[in-house]
Structures are given as C-alpha cells and as structure tokens.
XYZ file of C-alpha atoms in Angstrom:
333
model
C 154.569 78.817 103.658
C 156.736 76.406 106.473
C 157.072 79.414 109.197
C 153.127 80.029 108.740
C 152.553 76.025 109.408
C 154.747 76.037 112.473
C 153.386 79.214 114.218
C 149.572 77.973 113.881
C 150.550 74.376 114.547
C 149.651 72.875 111.370
C 150.756 71.121 108.491
C 152.135 73.008 105.031
C 149.408 71.217 103.218
C 146.750 73.127 105.782
C 147.998 76.348 104.999
C 148.315 75.506 101.478
C 144.956 74.657 101.304
C 143.418 77.946 103.079
C 145.464 80.007 100.767
C 144.782 78.542 97.687
C 141.064 78.081 98.827
C 140.321 74.640 99.208
C 138.751 75.612 102.713
C 136.395 72.928 102.560
C 139.088 70.516 103.637
C 139.691 72.496 106.852
C 138.114 73.083 109.866
C 136.493 77.103 110.850
C 138.958 77.087 113.636
C 141.808 76.273 112.377
C 141.162 77.962 109.082
C 141.169 81.406 111.169
C 144.085 80.714 113.123
C 146.077 79.973 109.772
C 144.655 83.567 108.250
C 145.729 85.545 111.773
C 149.278 83.742 111.726
C 149.609 84.865 107.707
C 148.392 88.665 108.741
C 150.616 88.587 111.781
C 153.807 87.445 109.948
C 152.910 89.608 106.854
C 153.193 86.684 104.780
C 152.572 86.951 100.951
C 151.515 84.819 98.247
C 153.905 84.791 95.116
C 150.638 85.178 92.875
C 153.007 85.162 89.510
C 154.565 81.718 90.433
C 151.596 80.369 91.935
C 149.364 81.342 88.957
C 151.650 80.043 86.639
C 152.089 76.369 88.448
C 148.176 75.980 88.221
C 147.260 77.746 85.127
C 145.212 80.500 86.794
C 145.085 84.135 86.070
C 144.807 85.022 89.839
C 141.568 86.993 88.648
C 137.761 87.048 89.727
C 135.680 89.158 87.934
C 132.071 90.499 88.933
C 129.864 92.123 86.920
C 127.152 94.579 88.264
C 124.575 97.181 86.695
C 126.752 100.111 87.797
C 127.446 102.184 91.090
C 125.404 104.691 91.712
C 123.304 104.196 93.805
C 126.304 103.072 96.785
C 125.448 99.271 97.386
C 127.210 98.288 94.545
C 130.121 100.356 95.092
C 130.551 98.768 98.770
C 129.362 94.842 97.411
C 132.291 95.469 95.108
C 134.574 96.706 98.598
C 133.770 94.007 100.511
C 134.385 91.467 97.781
C 137.928 92.722 96.916
C 138.800 92.541 100.348
C 137.639 88.670 100.994
C 139.174 87.625 97.651
C 142.640 89.550 98.195
C 143.086 87.050 101.562
C 143.324 84.627 98.927
C 145.622 85.990 97.000
C 143.051 86.794 93.967
C 142.564 90.278 92.309
C 138.852 91.492 91.759
C 138.463 93.189 88.491
C 134.586 95.159 88.159
C 132.649 95.276 84.782
C 129.589 97.489 84.027
C 126.784 95.847 82.578
C 124.563 98.678 82.723
C 121.705 96.559 83.581
C 121.609 95.603 79.858
C 120.416 92.022 79.065
C 122.603 91.328 76.259
C 125.583 92.745 78.489
C 124.861 90.191 81.086
C 124.577 87.196 79.198
C 127.801 88.415 77.158
C 129.430 88.169 80.591
C 128.867 84.358 80.864
C 130.317 83.792 77.425
C 133.383 81.301 76.975
C 135.576 84.107 75.570
C 134.767 86.380 78.271
C 135.289 83.910 81.362
C 138.623 82.667 79.921
C 139.861 85.906 81.941
C 139.258 84.992 85.249
C 139.648 81.626 87.738
C 136.013 82.762 88.416
C 133.304 85.026 88.263
C 130.374 86.850 89.998
C 127.343 88.113 87.860
C 124.841 90.815 89.206
C 121.627 89.480 87.400
C 119.156 92.496 86.810
C 118.040 92.013 83.661
C 118.592 88.445 82.187
C 115.939 85.591 82.916
C 115.938 81.930 83.843
C 115.503 80.921 79.704
C 118.316 83.153 78.706
C 120.689 81.878 81.459
C 119.966 78.099 81.113
C 120.284 78.296 77.159
C 124.219 79.421 78.213
C 126.694 76.715 78.146
C 128.722 77.970 81.341
C 131.943 75.485 82.189
C 133.790 78.118 84.316
C 133.288 78.605 88.429
C 130.376 80.950 88.363
C 128.085 82.334 91.408
C 125.324 85.028 90.712
C 123.401 87.159 92.827
C 120.280 88.989 92.705
C 116.846 88.370 93.093
C 115.874 87.445 89.846
C 115.283 83.806 89.166
C 118.210 81.924 87.978
C 118.903 77.748 86.477
C 118.980 75.782 89.340
C 122.556 74.682 88.302
C 123.674 77.684 89.432
C 125.042 79.289 93.035
C 123.140 81.889 93.240
C 123.041 84.427 96.609
C 120.611 87.054 97.215
C 118.544 88.720 99.569
C 115.324 88.756 101.038
C 113.765 91.359 99.576
C 110.128 90.336 100.915
C 111.284 89.722 104.433
C 113.450 93.192 104.843
C 110.323 95.123 103.280
C 108.171 94.018 105.284
C 110.220 94.403 108.457
C 110.461 98.002 107.594
C 107.153 98.622 106.993
C 106.241 96.781 110.647
C 108.664 99.242 112.228
C 106.663 102.347 110.420
C 103.055 100.736 111.612
C 104.231 99.822 115.015
C 105.521 103.295 115.877
C 102.724 104.826 114.778
C 102.522 105.536 111.075
C 99.210 105.074 109.228
C 100.225 106.858 105.758
C 103.189 105.400 104.778
C 104.343 106.732 101.410
C 106.554 104.125 99.200
C 109.534 105.650 97.033
C 110.725 103.268 93.995
C 107.649 100.571 94.680
C 105.628 99.183 92.068
C 101.946 98.690 91.561
C 101.874 95.667 89.833
C 103.638 92.750 91.616
C 106.932 90.955 89.792
C 110.065 89.300 90.839
C 112.146 92.092 90.322
C 113.590 94.193 93.609
C 110.993 96.540 93.261
C 108.403 94.446 92.959
C 109.693 92.334 95.963
C 110.221 94.991 98.209
C 107.012 96.566 97.588
C 105.150 92.453 97.750
C 106.603 92.830 101.684
C 105.016 96.365 101.929
C 101.422 95.386 100.994
C 102.072 92.633 103.526
C 102.820 94.481 106.482
C 99.649 96.107 105.983
C 97.330 93.511 104.764
C 98.420 91.737 108.275
C 97.077 94.917 110.240
C 93.943 95.238 107.653
C 95.108 98.273 106.410
C 94.551 99.109 102.649
C 97.228 101.128 100.515
C 96.404 103.718 98.674
C 97.803 103.799 95.114
C 98.737 107.574 95.675
C 101.432 106.282 97.974
C 102.989 104.096 95.783
C 105.561 106.155 93.781
C 107.281 105.252 91.204
C 111.418 106.936 91.020
C 114.721 105.715 90.625
C 116.792 104.632 93.493
C 119.357 107.359 93.849
C 119.188 110.733 96.336
C 118.131 112.748 93.764
C 115.341 110.467 92.723
C 114.031 110.344 96.454
C 114.564 114.310 96.670
C 112.056 114.628 93.808
C 109.713 112.082 94.599
C 109.001 113.722 98.010
C 108.779 116.933 96.647
C 106.349 115.912 94.194
C 104.119 114.385 96.660
C 104.030 117.071 98.951
C 103.469 119.614 95.994
C 100.345 117.286 95.047
C 99.111 117.393 98.437
C 99.602 113.689 99.486
C 99.124 112.873 103.173
C 101.808 110.631 104.559
C 103.296 110.630 108.070
C 106.345 108.203 106.915
C 108.343 107.100 104.000
C 109.494 103.326 103.451
C 112.663 103.914 100.649
C 113.605 101.289 98.478
C 117.253 101.881 98.511
C 119.206 104.014 101.713
C 120.253 106.439 98.642
C 116.454 107.310 97.838
C 115.701 107.759 101.546
C 118.848 110.648 102.087
C 117.481 112.608 99.469
C 114.073 112.475 101.029
C 115.393 113.818 103.932
C 116.979 116.784 102.397
C 113.539 117.179 100.929
C 111.694 116.686 104.197
C 113.849 119.298 105.792
C 113.387 121.971 102.763
C 109.842 121.248 103.287
C 109.953 121.981 107.292
C 108.671 118.583 108.595
C 110.599 117.249 111.212
C 111.490 113.824 111.253
C 110.613 111.602 113.115
C 107.945 114.023 114.660
C 106.087 114.321 111.656
C 107.592 111.793 109.071
C 109.319 108.733 110.029
C 112.128 107.403 107.254
C 113.115 103.956 106.478
C 116.018 103.081 104.208
C 116.512 99.453 102.637
C 120.400 98.455 102.137
C 122.438 99.509 105.102
C 124.957 101.630 103.343
C 127.727 103.566 105.339
C 126.271 107.274 104.626
C 123.302 106.597 106.678
C 125.374 106.703 109.807
C 125.844 109.931 109.269
C 122.782 111.649 108.093
C 120.926 114.693 110.404
C 119.365 112.541 111.704
C 120.854 109.048 111.062
C 118.861 106.788 108.923
C 117.075 103.685 110.204
C 117.436 101.114 107.548
C 116.942 97.076 106.488
C 120.351 95.350 106.957
C 120.081 92.409 104.285
C 122.857 90.499 105.634
C 125.639 92.145 103.632
C 128.549 90.698 105.370
C 127.342 87.441 105.141
C 126.159 87.466 101.271
C 130.020 88.541 100.740
C 131.221 85.921 102.658
C 128.724 83.517 100.618
C 129.841 84.650 97.427
C 133.543 84.364 98.487
C 133.510 80.839 99.960
C 130.879 79.208 97.362
C 133.213 80.629 94.533
C 136.441 79.566 95.636
C 134.869 75.987 96.854
C 133.765 75.781 93.317
C 137.547 77.323 91.764
C 138.973 74.274 93.953
C 136.161 71.345 92.664
C 137.196 71.985 89.278
C 136.904 69.897 86.918
C 134.488 67.607 89.707
C 131.370 69.154 89.666
C 129.580 70.819 92.864
C 126.259 70.109 93.591
C 124.376 74.619 93.547
C 123.893 76.093 96.612
C 121.797 78.906 97.469
C 122.215 81.076 100.403
C 119.559 84.102 101.967
C 120.551 85.691 104.643
C 118.322 86.755 107.424
C 117.566 90.630 107.158
C 116.996 92.690 109.991
C 116.109 96.601 110.964
C 118.826 98.485 112.180
C 117.249 101.555 113.976
C 118.772 104.698 114.395
C 117.320 108.458 114.601
C 114.660 108.717 111.634
C 112.371 106.575 113.395
C 110.113 106.880 116.825
C 110.840 104.614 119.536
C 107.338 101.702 119.969
C-alpha cells in the first residue's frame, strides 16, 4: 500500500479509502489515479487479513431471475469486474422470478453471508418489501416500485421504448409489431415499454391495432415463433420493436426464412444492447438503457452503504438516460 501511495502521490489513508470502498472521501480524479497505479503495480489486497480485521465476508450477493435471455448474465459480468476492483467477489443467486425467493433473499439469515446484496425485483411489490426488516447494505434493481428507504437503480423503460418507436416512425414505418407487449398498462417491464410504444404513436396521432401487440416471452425462440405466427395469420407489418434483443434476434431469423428483407421490407429494433446484437446479419439496432452507468451506480451505492455502517445513508434513486444505438436493421431517416 505504501508503494501505491508513493507512486500516486497520496497518503496511505487515501489508498485505503479507495481499496475499502470509502470512495465518497476521495475526489474522482484521485480515485482514478490510485486505481491506475494499483493496476500498474499489480497490487493485490490481502483479502483474508482485511476481512478478518474488518469482520467482513469479502462477498457481495446478486439475486436475479435467471440468465436467459442474456441481459442478467452481462449485468453479473459487469458487476463482478467492478466489485473485484475493490477486492470483493460476487456470488450470484437465481430467484426464478419467484416472489417468495426474492423476499427470502433479503432475510437476515441469507444476508449474513454477504457484506452487501443486490436484488433484481421482478415479482415482489412495495408492500412485500416494506414488511421486511433489512439491516444489511442492499441495493434494489429493476422497474418495480420499491420502498423509499432502499437505494434503487433502474432503467428508463418508457423513455427507451418511446425512442425506439419514434425512430421507426421517423424512418417510414407505419405498422409496428410489438413483441412481448401487453394490452393493459401496468408497472412491469412489459407494461412500461408498451406504454412508451403507445406514447410514440399517440404523439403522431396514429392508432395501434391490437393485432400488432404480441404477447410472448423474451428469448430468441420466443421472438422467432411470434414473428412466424404474425406472418402465418396474415398480419401486415413493416417494422418490429422487440422488448429484448434476444427476441429481436429470433425475429430476424423468422423474417429471413420468410424471405422478408431487413431493413428494406421490415425494420427491427431491440432493447438492452446485448453484445450479440453487434454480430447479427444485419447488425441489430437497439436501445442502450445505460448498462455501464447502472453497473457503476449499483457498485458505488452499495460500497458507500457498506462503508457507512452503522450510520444511516439517505436512499438514492438512479435512472440513466436511454439512447438508441443505430445499426443495420433500421433505415436512415
């Protein structure tokens, strides 16, 4: 640690603050300089000694619904690398989108095995979570409403879906099929993205036919089967907005088999900006919801909450701005 401090031109206390997640005490330029020197020198934290000294486990937990489609796998990878930079390992649990599993993840007995915990909430609601007595450092992620006492990181589902639909309308689409949508607005990911889709249509005075809103899953096969069904039923469409990139990739396969050219005959937009979308043929236009920013926020919020114990920290809400990544499945305006 002394070598790192000398090379970075800071005190050993500053290096300790950076390593142990007390980054709120260090300016961002100084933090970057210390981390750069740590990487340059190949400095390794003695995790066993540090954890014994501080009464910690050295582990952070992450509970997600599952890993297919690939959004949660990429989220876990991003978080693992960020926590590793602070000497923490990431342990991943699967809830299967079960309400009981989500609530069980936040019980004292489960949280005692971790220094901090990140939970993706997809089934539990405000009432469920409000009844829990959670004393450990926790950050919640996902679009579900959560009690105000929890740090919450979420994406702009409505805004991102509106951007995707606006792009398709701007590039000439008139009948946009929505893969994974719902016909009744509600607070789930599907409901919020459907609302953005409808908002974009309402802004230009265009009605949406119910036949264009397709209820389906979010995986590759789900998107493939949904488009085959649309074509088989003779539904007319000149664009597809899929609520996930995985469903969009399946849609591309179904369109190719049906002889529909992309983007000449049908334009396609996904959501999530998964790595796979860069390698489809043609490459997939998608909504980037701020994946890196959300991972940064989760890591920062949890580390700050861990460092603040037992003193309370006011809860924060972080929602990065969504943007469009234009590739080859859409036409230029």
